[in-house]
CSV table of C-alpha atoms and ligand atoms in Angstrom, one decimal:
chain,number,residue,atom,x,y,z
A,1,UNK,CA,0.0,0.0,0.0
A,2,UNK,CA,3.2,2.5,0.8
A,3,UNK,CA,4.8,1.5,-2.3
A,4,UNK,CA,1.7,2.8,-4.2
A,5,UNK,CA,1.3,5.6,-2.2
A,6,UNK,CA,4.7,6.8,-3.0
A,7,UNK,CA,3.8,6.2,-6.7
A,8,UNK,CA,0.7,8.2,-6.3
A,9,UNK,CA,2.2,10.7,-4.4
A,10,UNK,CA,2.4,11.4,-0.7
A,11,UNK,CA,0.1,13.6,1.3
A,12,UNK,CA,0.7,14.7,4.7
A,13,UNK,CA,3.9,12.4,5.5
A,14,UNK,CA,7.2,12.9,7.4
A,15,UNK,CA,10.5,13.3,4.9
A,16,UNK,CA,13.5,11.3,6.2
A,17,UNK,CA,15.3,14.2,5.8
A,18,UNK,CA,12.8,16.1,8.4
A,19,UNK,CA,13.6,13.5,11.2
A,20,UNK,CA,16.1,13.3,13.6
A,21,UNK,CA,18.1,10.7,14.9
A,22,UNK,CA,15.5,9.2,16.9
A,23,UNK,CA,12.9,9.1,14.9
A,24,UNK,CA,14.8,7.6,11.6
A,25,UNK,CA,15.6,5.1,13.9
A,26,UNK,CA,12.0,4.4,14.8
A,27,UNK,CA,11.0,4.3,11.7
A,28,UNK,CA,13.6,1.7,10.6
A,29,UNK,CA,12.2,-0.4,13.3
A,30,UNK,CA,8.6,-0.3,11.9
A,31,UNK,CA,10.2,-1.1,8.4
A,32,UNK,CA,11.8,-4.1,9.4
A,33,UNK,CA,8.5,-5.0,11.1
A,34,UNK,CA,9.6,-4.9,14.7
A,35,UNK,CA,6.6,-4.3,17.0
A,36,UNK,CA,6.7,-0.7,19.2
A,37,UNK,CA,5.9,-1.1,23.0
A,38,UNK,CA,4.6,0.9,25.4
A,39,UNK,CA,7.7,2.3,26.7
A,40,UNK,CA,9.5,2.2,24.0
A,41,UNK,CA,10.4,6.0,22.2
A,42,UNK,CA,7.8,7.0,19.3
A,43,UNK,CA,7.5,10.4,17.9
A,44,UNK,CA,4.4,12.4,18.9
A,45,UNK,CA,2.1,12.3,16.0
A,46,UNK,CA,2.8,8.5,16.1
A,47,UNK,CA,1.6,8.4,19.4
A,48,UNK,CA,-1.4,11.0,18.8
A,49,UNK,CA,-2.8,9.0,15.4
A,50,UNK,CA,-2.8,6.2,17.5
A,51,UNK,CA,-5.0,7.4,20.7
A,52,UNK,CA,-7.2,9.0,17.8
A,53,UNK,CA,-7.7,6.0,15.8
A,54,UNK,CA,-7.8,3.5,19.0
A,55,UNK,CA,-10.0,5.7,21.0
A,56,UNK,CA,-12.5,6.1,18.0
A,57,UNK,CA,-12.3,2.1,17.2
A,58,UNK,CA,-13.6,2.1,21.6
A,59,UNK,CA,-16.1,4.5,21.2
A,60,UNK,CA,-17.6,2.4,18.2
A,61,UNK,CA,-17.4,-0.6,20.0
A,62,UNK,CA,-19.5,0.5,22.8
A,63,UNK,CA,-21.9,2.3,20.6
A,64,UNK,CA,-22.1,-0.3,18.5
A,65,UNK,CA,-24.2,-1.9,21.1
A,66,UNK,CA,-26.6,0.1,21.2
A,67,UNK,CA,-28.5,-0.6,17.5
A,68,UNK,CA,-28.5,-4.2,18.6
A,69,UNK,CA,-29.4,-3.5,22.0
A,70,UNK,CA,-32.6,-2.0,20.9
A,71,UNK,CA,-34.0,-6.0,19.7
A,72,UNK,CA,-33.1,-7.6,22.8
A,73,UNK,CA,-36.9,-7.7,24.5
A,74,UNK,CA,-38.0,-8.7,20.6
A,75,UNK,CA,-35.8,-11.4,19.5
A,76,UNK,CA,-38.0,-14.0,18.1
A,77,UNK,CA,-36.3,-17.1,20.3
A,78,UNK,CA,-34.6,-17.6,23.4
A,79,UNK,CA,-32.1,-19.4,21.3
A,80,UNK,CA,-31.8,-15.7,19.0
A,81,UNK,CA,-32.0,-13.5,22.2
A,82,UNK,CA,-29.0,-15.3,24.2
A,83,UNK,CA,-26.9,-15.2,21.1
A,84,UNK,CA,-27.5,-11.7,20.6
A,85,UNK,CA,-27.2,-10.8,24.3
A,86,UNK,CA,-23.7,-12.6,24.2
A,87,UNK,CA,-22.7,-10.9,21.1
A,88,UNK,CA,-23.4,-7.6,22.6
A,89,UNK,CA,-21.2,-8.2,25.2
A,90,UNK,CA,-18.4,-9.1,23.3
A,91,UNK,CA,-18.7,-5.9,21.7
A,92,UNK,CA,-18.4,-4.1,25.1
A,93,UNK,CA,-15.2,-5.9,26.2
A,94,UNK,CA,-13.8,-5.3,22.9
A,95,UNK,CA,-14.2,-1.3,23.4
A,96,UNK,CA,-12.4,-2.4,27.1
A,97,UNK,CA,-9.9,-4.1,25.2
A,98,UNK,CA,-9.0,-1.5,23.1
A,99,UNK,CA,-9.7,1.8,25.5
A,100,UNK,CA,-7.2,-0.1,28.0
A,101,UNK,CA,-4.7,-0.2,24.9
A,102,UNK,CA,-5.1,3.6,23.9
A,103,UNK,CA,-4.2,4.1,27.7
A,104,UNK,CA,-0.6,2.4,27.4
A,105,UNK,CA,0.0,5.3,25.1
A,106,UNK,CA,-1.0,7.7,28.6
A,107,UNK,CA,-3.8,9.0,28.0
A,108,UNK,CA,-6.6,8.5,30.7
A,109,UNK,CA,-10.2,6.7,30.5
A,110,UNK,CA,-11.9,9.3,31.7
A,111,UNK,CA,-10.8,11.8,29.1
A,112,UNK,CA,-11.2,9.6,26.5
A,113,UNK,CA,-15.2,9.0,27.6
A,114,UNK,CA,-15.2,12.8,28.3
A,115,UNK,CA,-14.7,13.1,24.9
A,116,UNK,CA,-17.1,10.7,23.4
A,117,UNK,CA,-19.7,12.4,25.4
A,118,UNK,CA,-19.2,15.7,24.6
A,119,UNK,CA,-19.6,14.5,21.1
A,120,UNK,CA,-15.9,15.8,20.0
A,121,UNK,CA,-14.8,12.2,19.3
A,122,UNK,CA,-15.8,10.0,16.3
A,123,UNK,CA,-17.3,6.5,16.6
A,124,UNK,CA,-17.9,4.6,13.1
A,125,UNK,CA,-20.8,5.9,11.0
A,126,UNK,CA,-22.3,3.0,10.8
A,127,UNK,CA,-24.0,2.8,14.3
A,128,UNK,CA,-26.1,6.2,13.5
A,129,UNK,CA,-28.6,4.3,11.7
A,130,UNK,CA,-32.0,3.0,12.9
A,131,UNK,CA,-32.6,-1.0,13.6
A,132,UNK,CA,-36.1,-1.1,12.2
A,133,UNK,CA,-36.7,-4.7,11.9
A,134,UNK,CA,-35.3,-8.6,13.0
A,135,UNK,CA,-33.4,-9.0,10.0
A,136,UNK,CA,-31.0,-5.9,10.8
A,137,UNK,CA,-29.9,-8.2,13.7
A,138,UNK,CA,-28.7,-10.5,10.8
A,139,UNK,CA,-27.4,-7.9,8.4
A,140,UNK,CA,-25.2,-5.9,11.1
A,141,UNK,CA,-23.6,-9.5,12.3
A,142,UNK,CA,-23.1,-10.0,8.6
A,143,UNK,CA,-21.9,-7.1,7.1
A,144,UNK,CA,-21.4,-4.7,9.8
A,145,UNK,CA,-19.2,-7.5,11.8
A,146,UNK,CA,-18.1,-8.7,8.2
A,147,UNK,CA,-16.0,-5.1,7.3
A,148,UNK,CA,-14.9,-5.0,10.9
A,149,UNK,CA,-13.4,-8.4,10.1
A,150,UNK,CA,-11.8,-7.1,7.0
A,151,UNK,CA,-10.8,-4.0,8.2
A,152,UNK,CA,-9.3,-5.5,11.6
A,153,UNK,CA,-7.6,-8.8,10.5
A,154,UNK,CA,-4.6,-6.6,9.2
A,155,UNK,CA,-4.4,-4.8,12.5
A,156,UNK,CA,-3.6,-7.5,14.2
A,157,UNK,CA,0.0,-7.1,12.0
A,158,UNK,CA,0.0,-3.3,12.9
A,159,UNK,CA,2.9,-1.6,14.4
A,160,UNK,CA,2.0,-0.8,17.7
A,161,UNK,CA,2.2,-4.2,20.1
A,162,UNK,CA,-0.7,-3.2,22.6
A,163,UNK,CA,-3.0,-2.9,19.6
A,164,UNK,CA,-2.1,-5.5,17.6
A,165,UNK,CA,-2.2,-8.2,20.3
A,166,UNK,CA,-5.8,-7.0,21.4
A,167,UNK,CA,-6.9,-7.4,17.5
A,168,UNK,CA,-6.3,-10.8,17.6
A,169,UNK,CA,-8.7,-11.5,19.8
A,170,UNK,CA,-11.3,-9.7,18.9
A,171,UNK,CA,-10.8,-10.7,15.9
A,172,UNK,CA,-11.5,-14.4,16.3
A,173,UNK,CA,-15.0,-13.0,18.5
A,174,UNK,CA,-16.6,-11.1,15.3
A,175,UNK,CA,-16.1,-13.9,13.3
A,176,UNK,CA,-18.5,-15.8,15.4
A,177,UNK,CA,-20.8,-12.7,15.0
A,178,UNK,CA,-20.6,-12.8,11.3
A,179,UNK,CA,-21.4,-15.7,11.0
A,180,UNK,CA,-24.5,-15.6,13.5
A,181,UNK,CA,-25.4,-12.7,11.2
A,182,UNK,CA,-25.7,-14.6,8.1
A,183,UNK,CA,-27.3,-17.1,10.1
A,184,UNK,CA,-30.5,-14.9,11.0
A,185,UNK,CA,-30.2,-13.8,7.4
A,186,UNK,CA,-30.5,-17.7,6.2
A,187,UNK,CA,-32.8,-18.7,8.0
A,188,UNK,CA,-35.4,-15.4,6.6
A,189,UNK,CA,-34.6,-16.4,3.5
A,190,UNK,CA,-35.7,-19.8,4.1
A,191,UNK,CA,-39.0,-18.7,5.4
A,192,UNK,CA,-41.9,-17.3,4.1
A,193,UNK,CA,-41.9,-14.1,1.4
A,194,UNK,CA,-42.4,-11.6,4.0
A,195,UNK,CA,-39.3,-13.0,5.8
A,196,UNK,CA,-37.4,-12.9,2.9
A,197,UNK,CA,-38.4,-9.5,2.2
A,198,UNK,CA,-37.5,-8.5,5.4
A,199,UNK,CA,-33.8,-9.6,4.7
A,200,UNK,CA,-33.7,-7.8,1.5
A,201,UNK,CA,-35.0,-4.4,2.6
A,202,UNK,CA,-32.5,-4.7,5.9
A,203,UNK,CA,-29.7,-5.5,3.1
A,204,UNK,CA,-31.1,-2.4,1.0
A,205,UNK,CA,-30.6,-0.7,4.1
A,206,UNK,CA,-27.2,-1.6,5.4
A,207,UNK,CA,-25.1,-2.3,1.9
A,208,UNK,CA,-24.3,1.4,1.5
A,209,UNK,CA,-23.5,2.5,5.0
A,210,UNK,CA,-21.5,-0.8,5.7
A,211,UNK,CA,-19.5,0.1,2.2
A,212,UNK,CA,-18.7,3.3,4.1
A,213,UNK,CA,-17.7,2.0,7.2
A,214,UNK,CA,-14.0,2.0,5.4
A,215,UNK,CA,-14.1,5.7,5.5
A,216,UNK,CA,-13.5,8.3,2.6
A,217,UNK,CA,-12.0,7.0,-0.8
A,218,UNK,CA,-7.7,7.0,-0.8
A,219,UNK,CA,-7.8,10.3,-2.7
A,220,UNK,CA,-10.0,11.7,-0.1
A,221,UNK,CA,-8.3,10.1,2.9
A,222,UNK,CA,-6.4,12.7,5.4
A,223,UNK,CA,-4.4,10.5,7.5
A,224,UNK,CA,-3.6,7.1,5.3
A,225,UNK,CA,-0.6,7.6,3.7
A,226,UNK,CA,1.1,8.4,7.2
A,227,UNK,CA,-0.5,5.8,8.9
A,228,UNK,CA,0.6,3.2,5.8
A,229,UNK,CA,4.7,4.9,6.4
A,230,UNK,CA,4.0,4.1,10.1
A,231,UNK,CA,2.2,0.6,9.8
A,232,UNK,CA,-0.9,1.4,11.1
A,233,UNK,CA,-2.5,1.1,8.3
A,234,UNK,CA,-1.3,-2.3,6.1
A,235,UNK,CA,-4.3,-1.8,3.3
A,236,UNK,CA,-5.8,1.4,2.2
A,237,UNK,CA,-9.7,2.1,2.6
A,238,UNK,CA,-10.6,1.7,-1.3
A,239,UNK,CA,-8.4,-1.8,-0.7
A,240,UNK,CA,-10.7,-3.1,1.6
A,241,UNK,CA,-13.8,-1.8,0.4
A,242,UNK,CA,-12.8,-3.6,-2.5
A,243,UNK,CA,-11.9,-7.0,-0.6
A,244,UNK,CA,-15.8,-6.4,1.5
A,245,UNK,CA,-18.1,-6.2,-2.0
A,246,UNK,CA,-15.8,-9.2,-3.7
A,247,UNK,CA,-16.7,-11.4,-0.6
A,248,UNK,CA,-20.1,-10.4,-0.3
A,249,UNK,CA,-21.7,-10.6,-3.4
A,250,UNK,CA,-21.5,-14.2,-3.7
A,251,UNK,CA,-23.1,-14.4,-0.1
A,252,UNK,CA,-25.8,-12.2,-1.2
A,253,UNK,CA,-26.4,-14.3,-4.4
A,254,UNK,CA,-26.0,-17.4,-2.2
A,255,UNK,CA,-29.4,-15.9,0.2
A,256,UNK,CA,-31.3,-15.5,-3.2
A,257,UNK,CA,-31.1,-11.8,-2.7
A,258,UNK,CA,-30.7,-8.4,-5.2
A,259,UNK,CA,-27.6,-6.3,-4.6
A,260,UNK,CA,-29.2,-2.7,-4.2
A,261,UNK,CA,-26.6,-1.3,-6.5
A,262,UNK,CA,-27.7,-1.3,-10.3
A,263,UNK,CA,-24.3,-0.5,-11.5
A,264,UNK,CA,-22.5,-3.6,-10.3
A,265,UNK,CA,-20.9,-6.1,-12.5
A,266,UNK,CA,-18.2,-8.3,-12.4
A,267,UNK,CA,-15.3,-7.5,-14.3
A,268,UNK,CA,-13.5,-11.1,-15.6
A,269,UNK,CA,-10.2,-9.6,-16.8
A,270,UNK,CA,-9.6,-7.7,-12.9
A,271,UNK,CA,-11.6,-10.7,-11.6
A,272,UNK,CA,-13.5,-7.9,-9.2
A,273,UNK,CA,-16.8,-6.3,-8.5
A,274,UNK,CA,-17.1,-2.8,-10.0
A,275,UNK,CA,-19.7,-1.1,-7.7
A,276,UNK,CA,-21.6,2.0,-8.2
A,277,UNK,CA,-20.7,5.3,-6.5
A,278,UNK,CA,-20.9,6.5,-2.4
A,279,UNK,CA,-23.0,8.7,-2.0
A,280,UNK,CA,-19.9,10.4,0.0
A,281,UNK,CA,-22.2,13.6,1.1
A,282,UNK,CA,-24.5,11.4,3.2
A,283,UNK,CA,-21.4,10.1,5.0
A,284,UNK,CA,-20.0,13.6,5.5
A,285,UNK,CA,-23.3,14.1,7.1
A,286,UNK,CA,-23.5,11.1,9.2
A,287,UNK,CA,-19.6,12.8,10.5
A,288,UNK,CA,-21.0,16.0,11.0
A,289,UNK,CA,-23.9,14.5,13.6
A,290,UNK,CA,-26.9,15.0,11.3
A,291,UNK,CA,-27.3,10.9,10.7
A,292,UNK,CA,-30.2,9.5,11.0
A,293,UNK,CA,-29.3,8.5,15.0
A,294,UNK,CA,-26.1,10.5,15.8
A,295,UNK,CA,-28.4,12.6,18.6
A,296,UNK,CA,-30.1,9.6,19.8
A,297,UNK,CA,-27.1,7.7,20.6
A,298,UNK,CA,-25.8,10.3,22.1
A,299,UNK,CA,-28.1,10.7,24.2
A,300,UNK,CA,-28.2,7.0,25.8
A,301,UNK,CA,-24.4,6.8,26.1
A,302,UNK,CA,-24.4,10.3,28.1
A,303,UNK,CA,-27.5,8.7,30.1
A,304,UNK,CA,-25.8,5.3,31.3
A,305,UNK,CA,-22.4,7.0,32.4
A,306,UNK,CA,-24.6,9.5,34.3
A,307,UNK,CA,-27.0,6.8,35.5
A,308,UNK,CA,-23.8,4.6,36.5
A,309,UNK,CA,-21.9,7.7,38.6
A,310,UNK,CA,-23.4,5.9,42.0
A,311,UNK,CA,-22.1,2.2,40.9
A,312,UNK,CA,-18.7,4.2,40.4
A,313,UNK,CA,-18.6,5.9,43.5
A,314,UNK,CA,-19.6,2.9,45.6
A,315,UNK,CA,-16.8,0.6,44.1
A,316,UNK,CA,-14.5,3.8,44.6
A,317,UNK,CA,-15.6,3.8,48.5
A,318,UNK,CA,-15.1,0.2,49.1
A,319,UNK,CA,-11.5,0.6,47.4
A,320,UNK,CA,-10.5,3.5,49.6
A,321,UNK,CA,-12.4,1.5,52.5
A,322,UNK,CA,-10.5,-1.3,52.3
A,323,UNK,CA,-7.3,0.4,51.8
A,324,UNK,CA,-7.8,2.3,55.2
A,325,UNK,CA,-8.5,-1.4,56.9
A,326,UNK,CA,-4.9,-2.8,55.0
A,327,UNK,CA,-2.9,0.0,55.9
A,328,UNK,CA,-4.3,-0.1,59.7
A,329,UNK,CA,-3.6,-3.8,60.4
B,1,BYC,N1,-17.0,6.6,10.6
B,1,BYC,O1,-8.1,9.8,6.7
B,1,BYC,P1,-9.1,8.8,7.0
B,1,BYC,C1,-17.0,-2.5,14.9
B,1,BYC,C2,-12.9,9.7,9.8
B,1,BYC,S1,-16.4,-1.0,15.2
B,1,BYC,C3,-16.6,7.7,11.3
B,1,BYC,O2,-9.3,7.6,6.1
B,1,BYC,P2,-8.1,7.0,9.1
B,1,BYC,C4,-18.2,-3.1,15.5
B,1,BYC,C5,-11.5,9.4,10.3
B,1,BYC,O3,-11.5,9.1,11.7
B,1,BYC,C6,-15.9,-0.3,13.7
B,1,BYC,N2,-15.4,8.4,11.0
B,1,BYC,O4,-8.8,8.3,8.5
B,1,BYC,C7,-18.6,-2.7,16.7
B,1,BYC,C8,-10.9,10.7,10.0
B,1,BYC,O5,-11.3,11.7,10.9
B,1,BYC,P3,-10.2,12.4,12.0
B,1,BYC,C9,-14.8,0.7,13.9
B,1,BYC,C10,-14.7,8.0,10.0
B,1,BYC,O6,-8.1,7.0,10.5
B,1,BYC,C11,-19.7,-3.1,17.3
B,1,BYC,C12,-11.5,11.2,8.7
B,1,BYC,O7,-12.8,10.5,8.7
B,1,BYC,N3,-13.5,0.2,13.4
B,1,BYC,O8,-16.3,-3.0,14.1
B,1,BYC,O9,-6.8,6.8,8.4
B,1,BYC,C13,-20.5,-4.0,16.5
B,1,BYC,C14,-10.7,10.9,7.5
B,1,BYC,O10,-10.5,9.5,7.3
B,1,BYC,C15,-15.0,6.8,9.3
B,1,BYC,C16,-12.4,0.9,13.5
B,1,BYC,O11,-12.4,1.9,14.2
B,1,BYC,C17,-16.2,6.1,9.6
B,1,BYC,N4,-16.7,5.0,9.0
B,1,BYC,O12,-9.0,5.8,8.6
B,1,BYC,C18,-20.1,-4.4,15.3
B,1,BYC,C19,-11.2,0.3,12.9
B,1,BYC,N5,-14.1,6.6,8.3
B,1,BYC,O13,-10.0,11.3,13.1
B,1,BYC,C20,-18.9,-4.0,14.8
B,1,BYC,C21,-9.9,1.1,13.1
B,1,BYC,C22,-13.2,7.6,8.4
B,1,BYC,O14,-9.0,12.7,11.3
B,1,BYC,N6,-9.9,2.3,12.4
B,1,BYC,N7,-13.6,8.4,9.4
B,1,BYC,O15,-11.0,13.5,12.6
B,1,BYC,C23,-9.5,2.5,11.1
B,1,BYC,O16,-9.1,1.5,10.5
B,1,BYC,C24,-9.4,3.8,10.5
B,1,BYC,O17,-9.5,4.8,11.6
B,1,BYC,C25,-10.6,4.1,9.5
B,1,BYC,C26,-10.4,5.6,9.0
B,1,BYC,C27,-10.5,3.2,8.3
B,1,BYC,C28,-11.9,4.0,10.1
């Protein structure tokens, strides 16, 4: 992805001959693919790109609960409702995971969440949309969980250790929600034409924000040829993109379902999908807060931290409590 980059021409990235000592020989590290620690030197905007881009990928992760949350009293099945309940809470120990890995680079929690609430942070796009029926339960798993996959698979080879290492395992956790995603999805198309219909208005639905998940195209992208020179980034968003529809497409054709894209068609001699065009102004919007949820969600994050300030304080007590007992015996 560098190499092409450089071809392309670079935007926004350090020149060897701007660095010092240090950092040339930080950056021959990351070129030789050793992984940087914790305590290990990094120049500033290394360490700043990674709290954003870390702190954003916890935010969505604990937002990202929320659509699904909203189907938990309605899941058709016990057997549906204790999947779900378990997926959800994978989600919320992966934004642990990965809000305990942005504070190795010393940056506190509580700013981080500060943050998020007072709606300066990002969290993916994709959770600003409504949950209107069952089957979006089975399209998020599928393609929502699906581009995370894609997306986060490479991370798990990025440069910075903390990050990588907590990739891996939440990794291996949204492949399991993928594949209960197509599962739901399967078993609507199986059923009668109203199912079925519901699974192909949920996909109408979530194939265009789940294509934009992997944020603005390369020639639009601020901070990607950077993060490729540092190894942050192994693939570039158009890559991946590319990588989601190519493995999709035969999964939607597989579920007897219509891509909602009439410009798609498979081109033999690249052997990939050409795919109509973003409509990149309503993801600008969905950035900006005007999405269809973006208030909403807001909203209910703000409302459980505030609603959870006594649960806090009580665990803080007992701590301090039992501290004072320790250091008097
Ligand atoms: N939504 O220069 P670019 C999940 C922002 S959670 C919102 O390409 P970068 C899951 C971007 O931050 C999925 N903002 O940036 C959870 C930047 O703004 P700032 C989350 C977006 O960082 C629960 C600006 O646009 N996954 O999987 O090189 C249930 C320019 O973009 C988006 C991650 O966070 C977006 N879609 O690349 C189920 C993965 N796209 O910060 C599933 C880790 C772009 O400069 N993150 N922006 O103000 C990444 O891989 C990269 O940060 C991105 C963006 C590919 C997202």
């Amino acid at each position: 992805m560098y190499a092409q980059m450089v071809e392309t021409g670079l935007k926004n990235v350090r020149s060897i001959d701007d660095m010092g000592q240090e950092e040339r020989a930080f950056q021959a590290r990351i070129d030789e693919g050793i992984k940087i620690e914790a305590k290990d030197w990094m120049p500033d905007a290394y360490r700043k790109t990674l709290i954003r881009q870390i702190s954003q990928h916890a935010h969505s992760e604990i937002v990202g609960q929320l659509p699904e949350g909203n189907w938990v009293t309605r899941a058709p099945t016990l057997k549906r409702k204790s999947i779900l309940l378990a997926k959800i809470q994978d989600e919320a120990g992966h934004g642990l995971y990965l809000y305990s890995a942005a504070e190795t680079l010393g940056v506190s929690r509580d700013d981080l969440l500060a943050a998020l609430h007072s709606g300066k942070a990002k969290y993916s796009s994709i959770f600003n949309y409504p949950t209107l029926s069952w089957a979006d339960m089975g399209a998020i798993g599928w393609l929502v969980d699906g581009s995370a996959i894609i997306n986060q698979i490479p991370l798990c080879r990025c440069s910075y250790g903390p990050y990588a290492r907590a990739m891996i395992r939440v990794c291996k956790e949204e492949s399991f929600h993928a594949r209960q995603g197509y599962d739901i999805m399967m078993s609507l198309c199986k059923g009668t034409p109203e199912q079925k219909a519901m699974a192909q208005d949920a996909l109408n639905r979530w194939w265009w924000p789940s294509l934009m998940m992997f944020g603005p195209s390369d020639a639009a992208s601020v901070n990607s040829a950077q993060s490729a020179q540092w190894r942050i980034k192994l693939f570039s968003n158009d890559e991946l993109r590319q990588r989601m529809v190519d493995q999709t497409v035969p999964q939607i054709e597989y579920l007897g379902l219509t891509v909602p894209d009439p410009d798609l068609k498979f081109n033999a001699e690249t052997g990939h999908y050409e795919f109509g065009e973003i409509d990149w102004s309503e993801f600008n919007n969905v950035l900006k807060g005007n999405g269809p949820c973006n208030r909403e969600r807001l909203q209910t994050r703000v409302k459980a931290y505030e609603d959870g300030v006594w649960f806090r304080d009580a665990l803080l007590a007992y701590a301090d409590k039992q501290a004072a007992v320790k250091a008097a015996a």
